[in-house]
Coordinates of N, CA and C in Angstrom, one line a residue:
L1133 N 68.9 -9.5 108.9 CA 69.7 -8.3 109.0 C 68.7 -7.2 109.5
H1134 N 67.5 -7.0 109.0 CA 66.7 -5.9 109.3 C 66.2 -6.1 111.0
D1135 N 66.1 -7.1 111.3 CA 65.9 -7.4 112.8 C 67.0 -6.8 113.6
A1136 N 68.2 -6.8 113.2 CA 69.3 -6.2 114.0 C 69.5 -4.6 114.0
L1137 N 68.8 -4.1 112.9 CA 69.1 -2.6 112.7 C 68.5 -1.8 113.8
P1138 N 67.3 -2.1 114.4 CA 66.9 -1.3 115.6 C 67.8 -1.4 116.8
I1139 N 68.2 -2.6 117.1 CA 69.2 -2.6 118.4 C 70.4 -1.8 118.1
C1140 N 71.0 -2.0 116.8 CA 72.1 -1.2 116.5 C 71.9 0.2 116.6
F1141 N 70.7 0.8 116.3 CA 70.3 2.3 116.4 C 70.2 2.6 117.8
V1142 N 69.7 1.6 118.7 CA 69.4 2.0 120.2 C 70.9 1.9 120.7
K1143 N 71.7 1.1 120.4 CA 73.1 1.2 121.0 C 73.8 2.4 120.6
Y1144 N 73.7 2.8 119.2 CA 74.4 3.8 118.7 C 74.0 5.1 119.4
F1145 N 72.7 5.2 119.5 CA 72.1 6.4 120.1 C 72.3 6.6 121.5
T1146 N 72.5 5.5 122.2 CA 72.8 5.4 123.7 C 74.3 6.0 123.8
E1147 N 75.1 5.4 123.0 CA 76.5 5.7 123.0 C 76.5 7.3 122.8
F1148 N 75.8 7.9 121.7 CA 75.9 9.3 121.5 C 75.3 10.1 122.7
V1149 N 74.4 9.7 123.3 CA 73.9 10.5 124.6 C 75.1 10.5 125.6
M1150 N 75.6 9.2 125.8 CA 76.7 9.2 126.8 C 77.9 10.1 126.3
A1151 N 78.1 10.2 125.0 CA 79.3 11.0 124.6 C 78.9 12.5 124.7
L1152 N 77.7 12.9 124.6 CA 77.4 14.4 124.9 C 77.5 14.7 126.4
N1153 N 77.3 13.9 127.4 CA 77.4 13.9 128.7 C 78.9 14.1 129.0
I1154 N 79.6 13.2 128.4 CA 81.1 13.2 128.9 C 81.6 14.5 128.3
K1155 N 81.4 15.0 127.2 CA 81.9 16.2 126.6 C 81.4 17.4 127.4
S1156 N 80.2 17.4 127.9 CA 79.8 18.4 128.7 C 80.6 18.7 130.1
W1157 N 80.9 17.4 130.6 CA 81.9 17.6 132.0 C 83.2 17.9 131.5
E1158 N 83.6 17.3 130.4 CA 85.1 17.7 130.0 C 85.3 19.2 129.8
H1159 N 84.2 19.9 129.1 CA 84.3 21.2 128.9 C 84.3 22.1 130.2
Y1160 N 83.3 21.6 131.0 CA 83.1 22.2 132.3 C 84.3 22.2 133.1
E1161 N 85.0 21.1 133.4 CA 86.2 21.0 134.1 C 87.3 21.9 133.6
K1162 N 87.3 22.0 132.2 CA 88.3 23.0 131.6 C 88.0 24.4 131.8
G1163 N 86.8 24.7 132.3 CA 86.4 26.1 132.5 C 85.8 26.6 131.4
N1164 N 85.3 25.9 130.3 CA 84.6 26.5 129.3 C 83.2 26.1 129.3
E1165 N 82.5 27.0 130.3 CA 81.2 26.8 130.7 C 80.2 27.0 129.6
S1166 N 80.6 27.9 128.7 CA 79.6 28.2 127.7 C 79.6 26.9 126.6
L1167 N 80.7 26.3 126.4 CA 80.6 25.1 125.5 C 80.1 24.0 126.3
A1168 N 80.2 24.0 127.6 CA 79.7 23.0 128.4 C 78.2 23.0 128.4
S1169 N 77.7 24.1 128.5 CA 76.3 24.5 128.4 C 75.6 23.9 127.2
V1170 N 76.3 24.2 126.0 CA 75.8 23.7 124.6 C 75.5 22.1 124.7
Y1171 N 76.8 21.5 125.2 CA 76.8 20.0 125.3 C 75.6 19.5 126.3
T1172 N 75.6 20.2 127.3 CA 74.5 20.0 128.4 C 73.1 20.0 127.9
D1173 N 72.8 21.0 127.2 CA 71.4 21.2 126.3 C 71.3 20.1 125.4
L1174 N 72.3 19.7 124.6 CA 72.2 18.6 123.6 C 72.0 17.4 124.4
Y1175 N 72.6 17.2 125.4 CA 72.5 15.8 126.1 C 71.2 15.6 126.6
Y1176 N 70.4 16.7 127.3 CA 69.2 16.6 127.7 C 68.0 16.5 126.6
K1177 N 68.3 17.2 125.6 CA 67.6 16.8 124.3 C 67.5 15.5 123.8
A1178 N 68.6 15.0 123.6 CA 68.8 13.6 123.1 C 68.4 12.5 124.2
R1179 N 68.7 12.8 125.3 CA 68.2 11.9 126.5 C 66.7 11.8 126.4
D1180 N 65.9 13.1 126.3 CA 64.5 13.0 126.3 C 64.1 12.5 125.0
I1181 N 64.7 12.4 123.8 CA 64.2 11.8 122.6 C 64.3 10.3 123.0
A1182 N 65.4 9.7 123.6 CA 65.5 8.4 123.9 C 64.2 7.8 124.7
L1183 N 64.1 8.7 126.0 CA 63.1 8.3 126.9 C 61.6 8.4 126.2
D1184 N 61.4 9.3 125.4 CA 60.2 9.4 124.7 C 59.9 8.4 123.6
T1185 N 61.2 7.7 123.0 CA 61.0 7.0 121.8 C 61.1 5.6 122.1
F1186 N 62.1 5.2 122.9 CA 62.4 3.9 123.1 C 61.5 3.1 124.0
K1187 N 61.1 2.0 123.6 CA 60.1 1.2 124.5 C 60.6 -0.2 124.9
D1188 N 60.1 -0.7 126.0 CA 60.3 -2.1 126.4 C 61.8 -2.3 126.7
D1189 N 62.4 -3.3 125.8 CA 63.8 -3.7 126.0 C 64.8 -2.5 125.5
D1190 N 64.3 -2.0 124.6 CA 65.1 -0.7 124.2 C 65.2 0.2 125.2
L1191 N 64.3 0.6 125.9 CA 64.2 1.6 126.9 C 65.1 1.0 128.2
N1192 N 64.9 -0.1 128.5 CA 65.5 -0.8 129.7 C 66.9 -0.7 129.4
Y1193 N 67.4 -1.1 128.2 CA 68.8 -1.0 127.8 C 69.4 0.5 127.9
F1194 N 68.7 1.4 127.4 CA 69.0 2.7 127.6 C 69.3 3.2 129.0
I1195 N 68.2 3.0 129.8 CA 68.4 3.4 131.1 C 69.4 2.6 132.0
Q1196 N 69.6 1.5 131.8 CA 70.7 0.7 132.6 C 72.0 1.1 132.0
T1197 N 72.2 1.3 130.9 CA 73.4 1.8 130.3 C 73.8 3.1 130.6
T1198 N 72.8 4.1 130.7 CA 73.2 5.5 131.1 C 73.1 5.7 132.6
D1199 N 72.7 4.8 133.4 CA 72.4 5.1 134.8 C 73.6 5.2 135.4

């Protein structure tokens, strides 16, 4: 079970980053640029955390999924 936890986290965090990006675009398209900006900032911070933290297969999964 413990071997499965890291990949579960990687998948969860990848989905979280993608959700931030989607919400940013949703609010931008609705004309709420201030809220879109908040989501955009959070997206880039979360993305940078993933790029700085994930290694090897985890990093490849993140890049392929979010590309």
